[in-house]
């Protein structure tokens, strides 16, 4: 107990601190703000407080220092009197293009996209260097094979050719271009080619099933589909022509759909003569008149769409979340430049498929003139060393991975820092799931060199960015994300309040629901296909106001506030934000509320030798007066599940957390359901064990795994009364 009679708060172990904060881009940005506004901001928290208290000043200064290629001007960054649920427009009057900003350093004279536009420029805090011979992309296939490099000059030529071909086929502003493709140069060329024309791009990975692909693609009524003819995954070449034909068949009902362009993935192109409405990449490109000038970049209004991403939709049709070009560009400048310190010398490797929001982080470094490594395939082929080896060989400065990857590397007994030279590596970001305390410690005690900044980041598809992330001005402690992202009013609200009321902030140290209380630029424009959206432009594109589906997804929980659906706690001393689980998965037995991540971390820390994975959900059926917590354990091959282990787990949870955290039931499971991006999914299992019958979404990697859980809806029939706690 502290002197004042309150419970003393323990400060987690400090793991890292920037050796030279004054050299960081965030620090310099803070000095610019100090000069401009005659202030004395000294710490990250000072800068953060300024970014919230003076939103227009903060975002305008950011816009000026980003020196994005744009036309037009704005009078105020945003109308601060509007609440976030009014979805206010930012930087009205500014027009810009994502592809132009990714490919060029400065604006081109009309019609002359290659002259004098690529030399290094330094404006404000942003330096871009995209000279013709500089390598923009290094492509690495699974297992480290087939490396190819593409320079900025080559990339510009490829994307220009693609934009010209798309234009020849009638693609224009607001049209949707969809790809089912690898993390390859071709996928990026399609993305930037579409963006060049003001079209709206959307990507899915090739390992997604036909149902999942169609659940996404049909909603957006694409004009064109691009699809790889084959894939390499887990050491095997996977044939995709049959899938291609099924996807084309499923798109027949889409009124805008014109056909599929097949992308050759291996030396030999597959014969696509049996795929309806199909043509090859080469024939598609040949449609453009080679002698005609390239199309002009279509600079669209700041708030207009350029990208559609999808919610994981684990219990239904995924939401088609539409992002604005300006919102994503300005936010990525904030995150990449200030929080992560990216620049023209950065080399990034973000492990991702094209179907996850982290695909954006995979291409974002091009905005700075850096180099990106496109790794395609399993990160565990031939074994867990591969990404570490590629990071060392390619002199990667920022590596993006997930807790699952770190867990597997740690489990394999690997010590990356002893394996290879990681002296170039500055940052490792981790996202996708909660990063356990054990992995934080493993990272610095065993895994990576002491100089590397571990950035645990969290946000997601809905905002194409982060609520909680790293910053170079504060130490990294065990647990949570280092702190909030600049310019976003993150708060933790009382999760016991009913829907639709005014929310109430809880004190630091008390878990609750993560919300954003004021508007910020990178919330989605609208949901594609939401019939209640008021569409004003061609193709059903630009909204006057997002519809009710959008509003009920984010604004129905608390009045005038964005509720993100994460259950979190802010550390009272360090200010770090720890994600405890999804708000819809909060466990609530006898009124005690906690997140599933707290249980997972005990299992991971204490039982990693026997338990491969776990899933923890609450069961509440109409006949139940209270919620029962159910924990499912997936055993390692050869390890035995039994009463002894169950007792050990109960004791461990009771000792590490409390008696009230101990699950009522502990069972073995043959499989944990995950999305194709390997995020484990709790909600469908929670619904199933609570007696509902659900429609498995196409986003699940193993939908058949859900079958097993239906028996637990009648749990009384499965356990002896004395087995219950
Ligand atoms: C940044 C993120 O939080 C990515 C995700 O949705 O997993």
XYZ file of C-alpha atoms and ligand atoms in Angstrom:
732
model
C 0.000 0.000 0.000
C 1.152 3.551 -0.693
C 1.160 6.160 2.109
C -2.159 7.602 0.986
C -3.822 4.264 1.576
C -4.233 3.498 -2.133
C -2.942 0.372 -3.809
C 0.616 1.082 -5.070
C 0.886 0.793 -8.821
C 3.767 -1.343 -9.990
C 5.853 0.110 -12.786
C 6.633 -2.447 -15.458
C 10.210 -3.226 -16.408
C 11.843 -0.654 -18.667
C 13.275 -2.266 -21.774
C 14.423 0.439 -24.164
C 15.029 4.147 -24.508
C 16.079 6.180 -27.541
C 19.767 7.078 -27.137
C 19.472 10.386 -28.923
C 15.955 11.743 -28.837
C 16.906 15.163 -30.096
C 17.864 13.663 -33.436
C 14.445 12.130 -34.016
C 11.933 13.494 -36.511
C 9.289 13.718 -33.820
C 11.531 15.862 -31.638
C 12.378 18.184 -34.537
C 8.714 18.463 -35.429
C 8.007 19.459 -31.824
C 10.678 22.168 -32.065
C 9.021 23.498 -35.239
C 5.737 23.709 -33.344
C 7.509 25.469 -30.457
C 8.998 28.054 -32.823
C 5.812 28.606 -34.751
C 3.561 28.967 -31.713
C 6.092 30.294 -29.222
C 5.721 27.278 -26.948
C 7.957 25.187 -24.705
C 6.822 21.659 -25.499
C 9.434 19.251 -24.168
C 8.037 15.731 -24.009
C 5.925 13.409 -26.088
C 3.038 14.002 -23.693
C 3.392 17.791 -24.204
C 3.267 17.337 -27.964
C 0.363 14.924 -27.648
C -1.576 17.371 -25.464
C -0.925 20.136 -28.014
C -2.129 17.900 -30.857
C -5.432 17.359 -29.044
C -5.987 20.870 -27.748
C -5.142 22.536 -31.096
C -6.340 20.068 -33.665
C -6.428 22.411 -36.628
C -3.003 23.854 -35.826
C -1.528 20.377 -35.378
C -2.974 18.822 -38.526
C -2.269 21.935 -40.624
C 1.340 21.960 -39.509
C 1.554 18.292 -40.344
C 0.064 18.904 -43.777
C 2.568 21.682 -44.471
C 5.560 19.658 -43.350
C 4.446 16.578 -45.271
C 4.742 18.571 -48.513
C 2.371 16.164 -50.208
C 2.002 16.760 -53.925
C -1.373 18.450 -54.237
C -3.309 21.304 -55.789
C -5.760 23.733 -54.257
C -5.716 25.143 -50.767
C -7.810 25.035 -47.621
C -8.936 27.630 -45.167
C -9.231 25.445 -42.059
C -8.068 21.869 -41.598
C -11.504 20.939 -40.223
C -14.553 22.520 -38.678
C -13.761 21.777 -35.033
C -17.340 22.417 -33.951
C -18.492 19.216 -35.690
C -18.631 16.001 -33.701
C -16.906 12.890 -35.027
C -20.215 11.232 -35.940
C -20.893 14.116 -38.326
C -17.882 12.719 -40.259
C -16.516 16.197 -41.021
C -14.412 16.778 -44.110
C -10.770 17.659 -43.666
C -8.682 19.996 -45.827
C -11.574 20.955 -48.094
C -10.235 22.504 -51.274
C -7.147 20.249 -51.448
C -6.913 17.691 -54.252
C -4.291 14.974 -54.418
C -3.416 11.573 -55.814
C -1.970 8.585 -53.955
C 0.019 7.182 -56.900
C 1.588 10.543 -57.711
C 2.733 10.858 -54.096
C 4.081 7.307 -54.038
C 5.963 7.601 -57.320
C 7.223 11.172 -57.498
C 9.060 13.619 -55.288
C 7.505 16.777 -56.628
C 4.658 17.738 -58.974
C 5.122 17.096 -62.669
C 4.437 19.632 -65.362
C 1.229 18.643 -67.179
C 1.821 15.780 -69.587
C 5.470 15.289 -68.612
C 5.521 12.849 -65.778
C 9.155 11.947 -65.987
C 10.942 15.241 -66.145
C 12.550 16.749 -63.077
C 10.100 15.207 -60.673
C 12.139 12.560 -58.976
C 15.234 14.289 -57.631
C 15.524 14.521 -53.847
C 13.428 17.255 -52.314
C 13.447 18.530 -48.789
C 10.438 20.550 -47.830
C 9.511 21.020 -44.207
C 10.512 17.861 -42.375
C 10.053 15.572 -45.321
C 12.819 14.510 -47.649
C 11.995 12.439 -50.686
C 14.506 10.844 -52.989
C 13.079 8.860 -55.869
C 15.699 9.148 -58.564
C 15.350 6.803 -61.500
C 18.078 4.336 -60.548
C 17.161 4.019 -56.875
C 15.653 0.669 -55.921
C 12.044 0.993 -54.766
C 11.080 -2.662 -54.341
C 12.894 -5.891 -53.685
C 10.666 -8.877 -54.207
C 11.436 -12.041 -52.254
C 9.543 -15.265 -52.688
C 8.839 -17.693 -49.888
C 12.014 -19.296 -48.606
C 14.109 -16.383 -49.843
C 14.101 -17.427 -53.491
C 13.618 -15.441 -56.704
C 14.749 -12.006 -55.656
C 14.014 -9.232 -58.122
C 14.507 -5.517 -57.741
C 12.584 -2.698 -59.344
C 13.885 0.866 -59.414
C 11.754 3.976 -59.037
C 12.289 4.665 -62.744
C 11.095 1.179 -63.706
C 8.175 1.332 -61.315
C 7.005 4.661 -62.729
C 7.156 3.226 -66.242
C 5.239 0.080 -65.225
C 2.543 1.967 -63.358
C 2.231 4.563 -66.129
C 1.745 1.726 -68.642
C -0.888 0.128 -66.423
C -2.751 3.408 -65.951
C -2.747 3.941 -69.727
C -4.095 0.411 -70.304
C -6.786 0.833 -67.663
C -7.764 4.144 -69.221
C -7.981 2.449 -72.631
C -10.471 0.002 -71.046
C -12.554 2.830 -69.712
C -11.430 2.846 -66.071
C -11.948 6.237 -64.499
C -12.590 8.023 -61.264
C -14.653 6.035 -58.756
C -14.451 2.708 -60.652
C -13.444 -0.238 -58.513
C -10.429 -2.328 -59.467
C -10.070 -5.534 -57.485
C -7.102 -7.874 -57.243
C -6.678 -11.345 -55.810
C -2.950 -11.460 -55.769
C 0.352 -12.073 -54.075
C 2.405 -9.456 -52.325
C 4.161 -8.769 -55.626
C 5.305 -5.947 -57.862
C 2.336 -6.634 -60.152
C -0.161 -6.143 -57.327
C 1.414 -2.789 -56.526
C 1.371 -1.812 -60.203
C -2.377 -2.509 -60.315
C -2.908 -0.573 -57.066
C -1.014 2.497 -58.218
C -2.353 2.255 -61.788
C -5.911 2.405 -60.432
C -5.050 5.191 -57.994
C -3.418 7.171 -60.848
C -6.843 7.404 -62.523
C -8.759 8.196 -59.328
C -10.197 4.673 -59.281
C -10.753 2.737 -56.059
C -8.537 -0.265 -55.339
C -9.215 -3.304 -53.226
C -7.128 -6.439 -52.680
C -7.620 -9.950 -51.338
C -5.052 -12.681 -50.831
C -4.975 -15.778 -52.996
C -5.291 -18.150 -50.025
C -8.786 -16.885 -49.314
C -11.561 -19.239 -50.413
C -13.893 -18.413 -53.318
C -16.714 -17.621 -50.899
C -14.559 -15.161 -48.977
C -13.279 -13.486 -52.125
C -16.785 -13.102 -53.502
C -18.207 -11.850 -50.194
C -15.753 -9.003 -50.561
C -15.657 -8.412 -54.315
C -19.355 -8.655 -55.203
C -20.193 -5.878 -52.746
C -18.019 -3.373 -54.593
C -19.191 -4.196 -58.127
C -15.720 -4.075 -59.687
C -15.046 -2.979 -63.223
C -11.929 -5.142 -63.443
C -10.571 -8.133 -61.594
C -6.859 -8.975 -61.633
C -5.848 -12.383 -60.358
C -2.663 -14.444 -60.075
C -2.707 -17.670 -62.073
C -0.865 -19.589 -59.323
C 0.652 -19.159 -55.875
C 3.483 -20.507 -53.775
C 2.577 -21.319 -50.193
C 4.072 -23.702 -47.686
C 6.531 -24.927 -50.260
C 3.841 -25.877 -52.765
C 2.798 -24.376 -56.081
C -0.945 -23.842 -55.897
C -2.969 -23.754 -59.110
C -5.467 -20.869 -59.162
C -7.219 -21.124 -62.547
C -10.192 -23.041 -61.221
C -10.614 -20.498 -58.449
C -10.295 -17.713 -61.016
C -13.105 -19.204 -63.092
C -15.334 -19.552 -60.013
C -14.680 -15.967 -58.972
C -15.472 -14.722 -62.483
C -18.651 -16.755 -62.400
C -19.609 -15.220 -59.052
C -19.015 -11.719 -60.424
C -21.433 -12.164 -63.329
C -24.173 -10.473 -61.337
C -22.042 -7.321 -60.996
C -23.282 -4.778 -63.516
C -19.918 -3.039 -64.011
C -17.792 -6.168 -64.295
C -15.864 -6.328 -67.580
C -13.463 -9.251 -67.035
C -10.369 -10.701 -65.388
C -6.709 -10.083 -66.163
C -4.552 -13.102 -65.336
C -1.154 -12.458 -63.776
C 1.630 -14.948 -64.436
C 3.249 -15.947 -61.123
C 5.876 -18.393 -62.368
C 8.157 -18.628 -65.406
C 5.423 -20.184 -67.541
C 2.050 -18.451 -67.833
C -0.900 -20.813 -67.261
C -3.290 -21.379 -70.098
C -6.401 -19.366 -69.220
C -8.399 -20.183 -72.343
C -11.008 -21.979 -70.217
C -11.520 -19.095 -67.833
C -14.427 -16.960 -69.052
C -13.862 -13.242 -69.687
C -10.112 -13.677 -69.116
C -7.103 -12.145 -70.791
C -3.418 -12.105 -70.021
C -1.518 -9.252 -68.393
C 0.407 -8.702 -71.632
C -2.711 -8.459 -73.783
C -4.277 -6.072 -71.294
C -1.245 -3.776 -71.340
C -1.132 -3.884 -75.135
C -4.502 -2.096 -75.185
C -2.763 1.199 -74.469
C -1.463 3.348 -77.303
C 2.300 3.381 -76.673
C 2.776 6.622 -78.564
C 0.132 8.568 -76.706
C 1.116 10.607 -73.638
C 0.387 8.975 -70.291
C -2.910 9.935 -68.686
C -2.783 12.835 -66.256
C -2.992 11.995 -62.565
C -6.561 12.420 -61.426
C -6.118 14.420 -58.231
C -9.246 13.846 -56.193
C -10.633 15.775 -53.256
C -8.926 15.035 -49.925
C -11.991 13.217 -48.565
C -12.679 11.116 -51.675
C -12.150 7.345 -51.792
C -9.154 5.476 -53.186
C -9.088 2.231 -51.197
C -11.545 -0.340 -49.894
C -10.561 -2.673 -47.059
C -12.741 -5.225 -45.339
C -13.556 -5.992 -41.745
C -12.759 -9.563 -40.762
C -16.497 -10.270 -40.820
C -16.039 -13.405 -38.741
C -19.769 -13.653 -38.151
C -21.236 -12.279 -41.332
C -20.514 -10.395 -44.523
C -17.378 -8.278 -44.174
C -17.946 -4.529 -44.172
C -16.486 -2.814 -47.249
C -14.704 0.042 -45.509
C -13.847 2.903 -47.857
C -10.819 5.077 -47.093
C -10.094 8.554 -48.346
C -6.900 9.406 -50.156
C -6.168 12.453 -48.008
C -6.968 10.773 -44.703
C -4.633 7.875 -45.381
C -1.823 10.055 -46.769
C -1.766 12.566 -43.921
C -2.094 9.862 -41.277
C 0.651 7.781 -42.805
C 2.890 10.806 -42.849
C 2.189 11.290 -39.133
C 2.791 7.647 -38.246
C 5.654 6.904 -40.637
C 7.623 10.118 -40.307
C 6.986 11.157 -36.705
C 6.266 7.966 -34.781
C 8.507 5.627 -36.781
C 11.137 7.981 -38.166
C 10.905 6.723 -41.755
C 12.803 8.507 -44.513
C 14.448 7.979 -47.895
C 17.055 5.598 -46.423
C 14.497 3.332 -44.788
C 14.130 -0.260 -45.891
C 10.917 -1.851 -44.669
C 9.717 -5.439 -44.598
C 6.131 -5.777 -43.397
C 5.047 -9.383 -43.303
C 1.488 -9.341 -44.659
C -0.793 -10.679 -47.303
C -2.585 -8.309 -49.657
C -5.831 -8.991 -47.780
C -4.826 -7.301 -44.530
C -4.661 -3.602 -43.695
C -0.939 -4.016 -43.061
C -0.572 -4.183 -46.845
C -0.634 -0.370 -46.654
C 2.320 -0.376 -44.259
C 4.061 -2.611 -46.768
C 3.934 0.069 -49.479
C 3.958 3.204 -47.284
C 7.727 3.721 -47.364
C 7.474 4.631 -51.059
C 5.955 7.924 -49.955
C 9.370 8.769 -48.481
C 11.477 7.367 -51.317
C 12.598 4.376 -49.248
C 12.768 0.734 -50.326
C 10.207 -1.918 -49.514
C 10.772 -5.667 -49.393
C 7.788 -7.609 -50.669
C 7.932 -11.018 -49.027
C 5.361 -13.414 -50.407
C 4.458 -16.773 -48.882
C 4.738 -18.445 -45.506
C 7.117 -16.809 -43.006
C 7.959 -20.296 -41.728
C 9.296 -21.867 -44.930
C 11.669 -23.597 -44.935
C 11.715 -22.665 -41.233
C 11.220 -19.802 -38.795
C 14.640 -18.304 -39.619
C 13.652 -17.028 -43.023
C 12.368 -13.517 -42.247
C 15.336 -12.874 -39.973
C 17.736 -13.914 -42.709
C 15.983 -11.746 -45.296
C 15.977 -8.802 -42.865
C 19.741 -9.143 -42.415
C 20.561 -9.711 -46.093
C 18.421 -6.801 -47.239
C 19.638 -4.488 -44.440
C 16.071 -3.922 -43.318
C 15.591 -0.935 -40.992
C 11.943 -1.620 -40.086
C 10.522 -5.114 -39.748
C 6.772 -5.561 -39.279
C 5.607 -8.849 -37.775
C 2.874 -10.277 -35.534
C 2.920 -11.742 -32.018
C 2.191 -15.125 -33.613
C 5.451 -14.893 -35.583
C 7.416 -13.846 -32.511
C 5.853 -16.672 -30.520
C 6.897 -19.242 -33.134
C 10.431 -17.847 -33.362
C 10.784 -17.867 -29.577
C 9.320 -21.366 -29.393
C 11.846 -22.622 -31.957
C 14.605 -21.505 -29.610
C 15.997 -19.050 -32.166
C 17.968 -15.998 -31.099
C 17.827 -13.663 -34.103
C 20.519 -11.369 -32.715
C 23.014 -14.251 -32.508
C 22.118 -15.629 -35.931
C 22.800 -12.687 -38.214
C 23.946 -9.080 -38.325
C 20.924 -6.953 -37.416
C 22.851 -3.718 -36.976
C 20.730 -1.955 -39.624
C 17.483 -2.802 -37.903
C 16.030 0.149 -35.977
C 12.389 -0.806 -35.451
C 10.317 -3.943 -35.141
C 6.574 -3.365 -35.139
C 4.144 -5.975 -33.922
C 0.399 -6.029 -34.533
C -2.575 -8.259 -35.226
C -2.970 -9.612 -31.705
C -2.043 -8.700 -28.168
C 1.709 -8.955 -27.579
C 2.185 -10.823 -24.325
C 4.492 -9.562 -21.584
C 6.559 -12.679 -22.009
C 7.284 -11.812 -25.638
C 8.253 -8.241 -24.711
C 10.864 -9.699 -22.378
C 11.958 -12.351 -24.845
C 12.473 -9.642 -27.464
C 15.057 -7.782 -25.387
C 16.468 -10.628 -23.259
C 16.965 -13.159 -26.004
C 15.640 -12.120 -29.385
C 16.820 -8.818 -30.827
C 19.695 -6.387 -30.337
C 19.248 -3.907 -27.491
C 19.217 -0.877 -29.831
C 16.040 -2.010 -31.656
C 12.839 -0.120 -30.845
C 9.989 -2.591 -30.332
C 6.785 -0.899 -31.422
C 3.660 -2.690 -30.349
C 0.964 -0.991 -32.443
C -2.806 -1.247 -32.520
C -5.592 0.290 -34.522
C -6.861 -1.504 -37.533
C -8.701 -1.724 -40.780
C -11.418 0.735 -39.783
C -8.986 3.634 -39.473
C -6.160 2.434 -41.742
C -3.885 3.414 -38.899
C -3.241 3.217 -35.198
C -4.798 4.436 -31.972
C -1.926 3.177 -29.865
C 1.637 3.034 -31.082
C 5.310 3.605 -30.508
C 7.046 6.925 -30.088
C 10.764 7.656 -29.887
C 10.546 10.146 -27.014
C 9.462 7.743 -24.273
C 10.856 4.454 -22.995
C 9.416 1.075 -23.930
C 8.133 -0.824 -20.910
C 6.854 -4.385 -20.746
C 3.255 -4.554 -21.980
C 0.891 -2.484 -24.069
C 1.491 0.039 -26.814
C 3.866 2.783 -25.749
C 1.192 5.438 -25.897
C -1.466 7.110 -28.012
C -1.065 8.203 -31.606
C -0.713 11.980 -32.040
C -3.764 14.017 -32.972
C -6.383 11.446 -31.944
C -8.447 11.932 -28.784
C -8.271 8.408 -27.445
C -10.105 7.746 -24.176
C -11.197 4.704 -22.200
C -14.909 4.632 -21.417
C -16.831 2.710 -18.807
C -17.772 -0.552 -20.476
C -20.678 -1.201 -18.121
C -22.756 1.593 -19.609
C -25.599 0.572 -21.923
C -25.550 1.371 -25.657
C -26.519 4.801 -26.925
C -25.791 6.886 -23.851
C -23.191 9.583 -23.208
C -19.988 7.744 -22.355
C -17.949 8.294 -19.211
C -14.203 8.141 -18.987
C -12.729 5.749 -16.409
C -9.562 6.585 -14.465
C -6.232 5.279 -15.739
C -5.718 1.778 -14.417
C -9.369 0.821 -14.876
C -10.165 -1.275 -17.959
C -12.837 -0.090 -20.344
C -13.681 0.479 -23.993
C -11.379 2.373 -26.295
C -13.062 5.357 -27.958
C -12.075 8.412 -29.997
C -13.945 11.443 -28.803
C -13.144 13.956 -31.569
C -12.907 13.822 -35.350
C -9.617 12.846 -37.008
C -8.842 12.623 -40.729
C -8.478 8.877 -41.262
C -11.906 7.580 -40.349
C -13.555 5.879 -43.330
C -15.596 7.878 -45.855
C -18.443 5.354 -45.873
C -19.139 1.653 -46.440
C -19.404 0.599 -50.045
C -22.805 -0.805 -50.853
C -24.412 0.581 -47.712
C -27.719 1.425 -49.310
C -28.411 4.111 -46.769
C -25.307 6.062 -47.791
C -26.230 9.188 -49.716
C -24.209 8.776 -52.899
C -23.491 11.834 -54.975
C -20.905 10.896 -57.587
C -20.597 8.468 -60.449
C -20.466 4.779 -59.638
C -22.172 5.317 -56.307
C -18.856 6.807 -55.167
C -18.775 9.923 -53.060
C -21.108 10.175 -50.151
C -22.903 13.219 -48.875
C -23.255 11.327 -45.624
C -22.318 7.792 -44.609
C -25.268 5.532 -43.977
C -26.841 3.916 -40.968
C -24.722 0.761 -41.220
C -21.634 2.922 -40.772
C -23.196 4.851 -37.929
C -24.341 1.745 -36.131
C -20.870 0.202 -36.474
C -19.050 3.042 -34.739
C -21.431 5.532 -33.137
C -24.239 3.448 -31.646
C -22.280 2.435 -28.540
C -21.760 5.939 -27.096
C -23.273 9.230 -28.203
C -21.095 11.347 -30.580
C -18.053 9.197 -29.972
C -16.247 6.571 -32.092
C -16.270 3.232 -30.225
C -13.589 0.981 -31.586
C -14.607 -2.256 -29.935
C -11.319 -2.832 -28.078
C -11.175 -3.479 -24.331
C -8.138 -1.642 -22.931
C -6.466 -0.132 -19.917
C -4.099 2.839 -19.649
C -1.211 2.339 -17.255
C -1.421 5.034 -14.544
C 2.345 5.626 -14.466
C 3.735 4.887 -17.939
C 0.661 5.954 -19.923
C 0.957 2.853 -22.115
C -2.265 1.424 -23.514
C -2.717 -2.294 -23.001
C -5.197 -4.106 -25.202
C -6.962 -6.770 -23.192
C -9.158 -8.187 -25.933
C -12.119 -7.255 -28.108
C -14.958 -5.474 -26.330
C -17.437 -8.057 -27.662
C -15.256 -10.806 -26.159
C -14.987 -9.267 -22.689
C -15.391 -11.931 -20.054
C -17.891 -11.061 -17.395
C -18.458 -13.813 -14.833
C -20.255 -12.566 -11.702
C -19.691 -8.980 -12.745
C -15.864 -9.213 -12.923
C -14.769 -7.896 -16.317
C -11.527 -8.900 -17.937
C -10.066 -9.540 -21.360
C -9.224 -12.886 -22.880
C -5.636 -11.685 -23.471
C -5.047 -11.827 -19.722
C -5.810 -15.562 -19.751
C -3.774 -16.155 -22.932
C -0.755 -14.540 -21.386
C -0.822 -16.937 -18.406
C -1.149 -19.947 -20.708
C 1.662 -18.699 -22.924
C 3.943 -17.914 -20.004
C 3.359 -21.053 -17.952
C 2.297 -23.807 -20.351
C 4.145 -23.129 -23.597
C 5.852 -26.509 -23.255
C 2.524 -28.373 -23.554
C -0.126 -26.023 -24.907
C 0.113 -24.795 -28.477
C -2.754 -22.325 -28.422
C -5.840 -21.413 -26.422
C -9.216 -19.773 -26.848
C -11.196 -18.182 -24.066
C -14.841 -17.113 -24.413
C -17.834 -16.320 -22.259
C -20.944 -18.485 -22.408
C -24.269 -16.871 -21.636
C -27.394 -18.682 -22.733
C -30.979 -17.518 -22.214
C -31.339 -19.986 -19.324
C -28.142 -18.773 -17.544
C -28.238 -16.204 -14.781
C -24.484 -15.622 -15.005
C -21.749 -15.904 -17.593
C -19.461 -18.947 -17.543
C -15.923 -18.601 -18.839
C -14.787 -21.445 -21.085
C -11.153 -22.015 -21.869
C -10.168 -24.314 -24.715
C -6.633 -25.649 -24.949
C -5.016 -26.870 -28.137
C -2.337 -29.334 -27.051
C 1.075 -29.690 -28.668
C 1.606 -32.929 -30.556
C 2.391 -35.630 -28.001
C 1.287 -33.542 -24.969
C -1.603 -34.910 -22.927
C -4.701 -33.060 -21.771
C -6.097 -34.321 -18.495
C -7.363 -33.477 -15.054
C -3.841 -32.804 -13.780
C -3.236 -30.121 -16.399
C -6.665 -28.583 -15.811
C -5.853 -28.201 -12.128
C -2.459 -26.713 -12.882
C -4.041 -24.173 -15.236
C -6.631 -23.228 -12.641
C -3.967 -22.721 -9.990
C -1.768 -20.696 -12.327
C -4.604 -18.346 -13.352
C -5.653 -17.951 -9.755
C -2.096 -17.121 -8.678
C -1.207 -14.810 -11.600
C -4.553 -13.027 -11.938
C -7.100 -13.868 -9.254
C -9.549 -16.589 -8.217
C -12.280 -14.720 -10.014
C -10.430 -15.038 -13.324
C -10.398 -18.840 -13.184
C -12.509 -20.271 -16.048
C -15.493 -22.333 -15.018
C -14.761 -24.908 -17.714
C -11.502 -25.998 -19.308
C -11.631 -28.287 -22.320
C -9.323 -29.588 -24.977
C -9.898 -28.458 -28.564
C -8.622 -29.938 -31.802
C -8.464 -26.538 -33.553
C -8.606 -22.821 -32.831
C -10.514 -20.879 -35.497
C -8.492 -18.087 -37.115
C -8.879 -15.598 -39.942
C -6.733 -16.062 -43.018
C -4.382 -13.537 -41.402
C -4.017 -15.910 -38.439
C -5.926 -13.774 -35.935
C -7.780 -16.087 -33.603
C -11.491 -15.403 -33.567
C -13.551 -15.561 -30.427
C -16.928 -14.077 -31.341
C -18.330 -16.976 -33.423
C -17.272 -19.457 -30.724
C -18.813 -17.273 -28.017
C -22.066 -17.197 -29.989
C -21.997 -20.924 -30.683
C -21.407 -21.982 -27.077
C -24.154 -19.566 -26.076
C -26.604 -21.543 -28.178
C -26.668 -19.664 -31.485
C -26.218 -21.170 -34.918
C -23.955 -19.012 -37.000
C -23.046 -18.634 -40.647
C -19.269 -19.004 -40.916
C -17.690 -16.152 -42.812
C -15.459 -16.656 -45.840
C -12.743 -14.793 -43.958
C -12.062 -17.747 -41.685
C -9.056 -19.857 -42.599
C -10.617 -22.966 -41.026
C -14.415 -22.517 -40.878
C -14.921 -26.253 -40.298
C -13.204 -25.832 -36.910
C -16.389 -24.163 -35.592
C -18.346 -27.427 -35.795
C -16.552 -28.797 -32.753
C -17.803 -26.003 -30.489
C -21.557 -26.575 -30.955
C -21.528 -29.433 -28.419
C -20.598 -26.964 -25.651
C -23.941 -25.207 -25.914
C -25.144 -28.142 -23.814
C -22.137 -28.169 -21.547
C -23.975 -29.806 -18.631
C -24.196 -32.996 -20.648
C -20.434 -33.061 -21.108
C -19.139 -32.630 -17.597
C -19.609 -34.324 -14.310
C -21.082 -31.914 -11.743
C -17.898 -32.164 -9.640
C -15.801 -31.096 -12.621
C -17.434 -27.682 -12.590
C -15.728 -25.107 -10.509
C -2.584 -1.758 -36.941
C -3.487 -2.883 -36.643
O -4.101 -2.907 -35.605
C -3.584 -3.957 -37.606
C -4.655 -4.961 -37.279
O -5.842 -4.709 -37.474
O -4.329 -6.054 -36.873
